[in-house]
GROMACS .gro file of C-alpha atoms in nm:
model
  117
    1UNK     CA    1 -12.889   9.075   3.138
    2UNK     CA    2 -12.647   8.774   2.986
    3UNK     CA    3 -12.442   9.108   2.808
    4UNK     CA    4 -12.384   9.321   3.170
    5UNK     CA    5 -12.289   9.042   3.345
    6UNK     CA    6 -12.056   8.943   3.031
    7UNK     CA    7 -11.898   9.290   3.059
    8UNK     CA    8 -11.851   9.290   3.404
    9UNK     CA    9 -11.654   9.005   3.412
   10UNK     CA   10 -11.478   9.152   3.111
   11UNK     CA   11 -11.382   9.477   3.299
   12UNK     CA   12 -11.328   9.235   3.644
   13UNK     CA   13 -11.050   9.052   3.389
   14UNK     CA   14 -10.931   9.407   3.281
   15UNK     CA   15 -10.875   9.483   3.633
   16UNK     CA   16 -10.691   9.219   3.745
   17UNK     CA   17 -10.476   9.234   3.443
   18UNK     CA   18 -10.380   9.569   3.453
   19UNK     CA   19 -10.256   9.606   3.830
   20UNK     CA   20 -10.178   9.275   3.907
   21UNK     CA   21 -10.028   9.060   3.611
   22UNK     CA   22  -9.927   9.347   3.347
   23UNK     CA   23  -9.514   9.398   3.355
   24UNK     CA   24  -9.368   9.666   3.143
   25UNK     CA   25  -9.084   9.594   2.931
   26UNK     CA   26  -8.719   9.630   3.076
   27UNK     CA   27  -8.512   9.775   2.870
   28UNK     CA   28  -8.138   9.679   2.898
   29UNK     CA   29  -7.918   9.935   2.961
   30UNK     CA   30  -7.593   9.918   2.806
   31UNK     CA   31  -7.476  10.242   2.757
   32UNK     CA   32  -7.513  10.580   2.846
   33UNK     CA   33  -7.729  10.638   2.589
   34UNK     CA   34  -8.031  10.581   2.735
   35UNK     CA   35  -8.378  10.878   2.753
   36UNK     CA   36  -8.623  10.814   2.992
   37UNK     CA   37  -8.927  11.083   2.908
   38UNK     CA   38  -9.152  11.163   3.135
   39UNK     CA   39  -9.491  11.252   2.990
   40UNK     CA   40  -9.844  11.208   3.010
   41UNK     CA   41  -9.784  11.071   3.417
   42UNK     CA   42  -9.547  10.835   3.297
   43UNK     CA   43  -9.157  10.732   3.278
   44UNK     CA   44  -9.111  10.584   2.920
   45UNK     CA   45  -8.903  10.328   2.951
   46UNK     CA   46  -9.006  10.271   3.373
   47UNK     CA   47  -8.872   9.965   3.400
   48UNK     CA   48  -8.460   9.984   3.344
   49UNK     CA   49  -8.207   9.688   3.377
   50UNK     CA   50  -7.808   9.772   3.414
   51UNK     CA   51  -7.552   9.572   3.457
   52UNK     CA   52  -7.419   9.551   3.826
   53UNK     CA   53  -7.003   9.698   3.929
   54UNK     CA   54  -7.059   9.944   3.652
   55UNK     CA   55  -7.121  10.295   3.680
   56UNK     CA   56  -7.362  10.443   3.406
   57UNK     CA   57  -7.558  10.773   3.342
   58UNK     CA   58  -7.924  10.788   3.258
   59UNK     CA   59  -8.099  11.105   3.017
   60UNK     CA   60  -8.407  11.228   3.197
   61UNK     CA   61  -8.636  11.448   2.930
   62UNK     CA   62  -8.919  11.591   3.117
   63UNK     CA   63  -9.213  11.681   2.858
   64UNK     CA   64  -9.453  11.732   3.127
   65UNK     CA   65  -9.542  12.044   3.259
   66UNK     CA   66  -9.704  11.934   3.584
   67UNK     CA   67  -9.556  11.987   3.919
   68UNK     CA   68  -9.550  11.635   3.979
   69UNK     CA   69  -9.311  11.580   3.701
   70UNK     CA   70  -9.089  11.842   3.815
   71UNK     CA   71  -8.864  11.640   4.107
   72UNK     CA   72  -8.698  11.268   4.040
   73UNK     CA   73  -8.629  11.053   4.362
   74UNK     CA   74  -8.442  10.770   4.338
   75UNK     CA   75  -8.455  10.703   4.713
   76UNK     CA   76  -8.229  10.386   4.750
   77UNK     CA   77  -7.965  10.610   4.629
   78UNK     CA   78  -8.054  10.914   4.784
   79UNK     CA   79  -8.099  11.092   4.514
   80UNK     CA   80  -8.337  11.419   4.410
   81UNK     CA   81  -8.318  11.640   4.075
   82UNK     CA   82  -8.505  11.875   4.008
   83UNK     CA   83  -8.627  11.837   3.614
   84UNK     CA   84  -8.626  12.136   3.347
   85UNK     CA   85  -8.900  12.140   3.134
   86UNK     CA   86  -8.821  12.025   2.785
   87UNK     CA   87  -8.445  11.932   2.827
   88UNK     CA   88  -8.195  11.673   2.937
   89UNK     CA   89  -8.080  11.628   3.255
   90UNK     CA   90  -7.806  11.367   3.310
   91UNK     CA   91  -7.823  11.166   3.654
   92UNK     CA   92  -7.448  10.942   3.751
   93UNK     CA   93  -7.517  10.641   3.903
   94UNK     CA   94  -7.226  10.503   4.074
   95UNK     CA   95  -7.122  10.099   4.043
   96UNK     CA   96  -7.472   9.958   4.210
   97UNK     CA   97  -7.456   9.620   4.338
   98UNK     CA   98  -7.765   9.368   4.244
   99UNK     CA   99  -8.064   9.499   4.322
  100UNK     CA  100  -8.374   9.702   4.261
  101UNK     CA  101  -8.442  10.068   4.270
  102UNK     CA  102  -8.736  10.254   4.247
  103UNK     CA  103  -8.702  10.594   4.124
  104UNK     CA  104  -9.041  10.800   4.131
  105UNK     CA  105  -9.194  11.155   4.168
  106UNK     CA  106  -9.209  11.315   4.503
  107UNK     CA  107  -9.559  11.229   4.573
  108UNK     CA  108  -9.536  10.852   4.347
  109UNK     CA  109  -9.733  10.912   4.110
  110UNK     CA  110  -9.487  10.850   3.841
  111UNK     CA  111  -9.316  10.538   3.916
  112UNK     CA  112  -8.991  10.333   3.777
  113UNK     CA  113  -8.771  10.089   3.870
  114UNK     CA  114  -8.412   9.970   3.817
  115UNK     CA  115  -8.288   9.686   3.793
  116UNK     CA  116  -7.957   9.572   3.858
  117UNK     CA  117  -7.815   9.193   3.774
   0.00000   0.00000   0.00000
């Protein structure tokens, strides 16, 4: 009894962790350099931080085949591309001001964000 009731409050602790208090990595965008791959239901890096005033142009690599994967919003930009499978596609960003932008799959199932500072 003492180990289920250990292990629930295990997985309870999981739980919270996971959707509430777990943060990705940003990684700092400083040049146009920068792959974001989507695979396995994920953006890899989804969390992106630019600097603001400055145009810059992000690599999107789609790996997976799913329909889901196929179509990149960034709607705070107003922007939709449609993904080949298994090569680049280059997406402009103009100068943003501060802020954040989510970019995600048309039914958000992938999800991302930018951040601008």
């Amino acid at each position: 009894m003492l180990f289920v009731n250990l292990a629930g409050v295990a997985l309870i602790v999981l739980i919270v962790w996971w959707f509430w208090l777990y943060k990705p990595q940003e990684k700092v965008v400083s040049e146009n350099d920068t792959v974001v791959t989507v695979e396995s239901g994920t953006y890899t890096p989804s969390r992106l931080q630019v600097a603001a005033g400055r145009p810059i142009t992000l690599a999107f690599l789609r790996r997976d085949p799913s329909p889901c994967s196929e179509v990149l919003l960034i709607p705070g930009l107003e922007i939709s591309e449609t993904l080949p499978l298994n090569k680049r596609k280059s997406i402009k960003l103009p100068a943003l001001p501060a802020g954040e932008y989510e970019f995600h799959c048309q039914m958000q199932m992938y999800q991302g964000k930018i951040t601008v500072s």
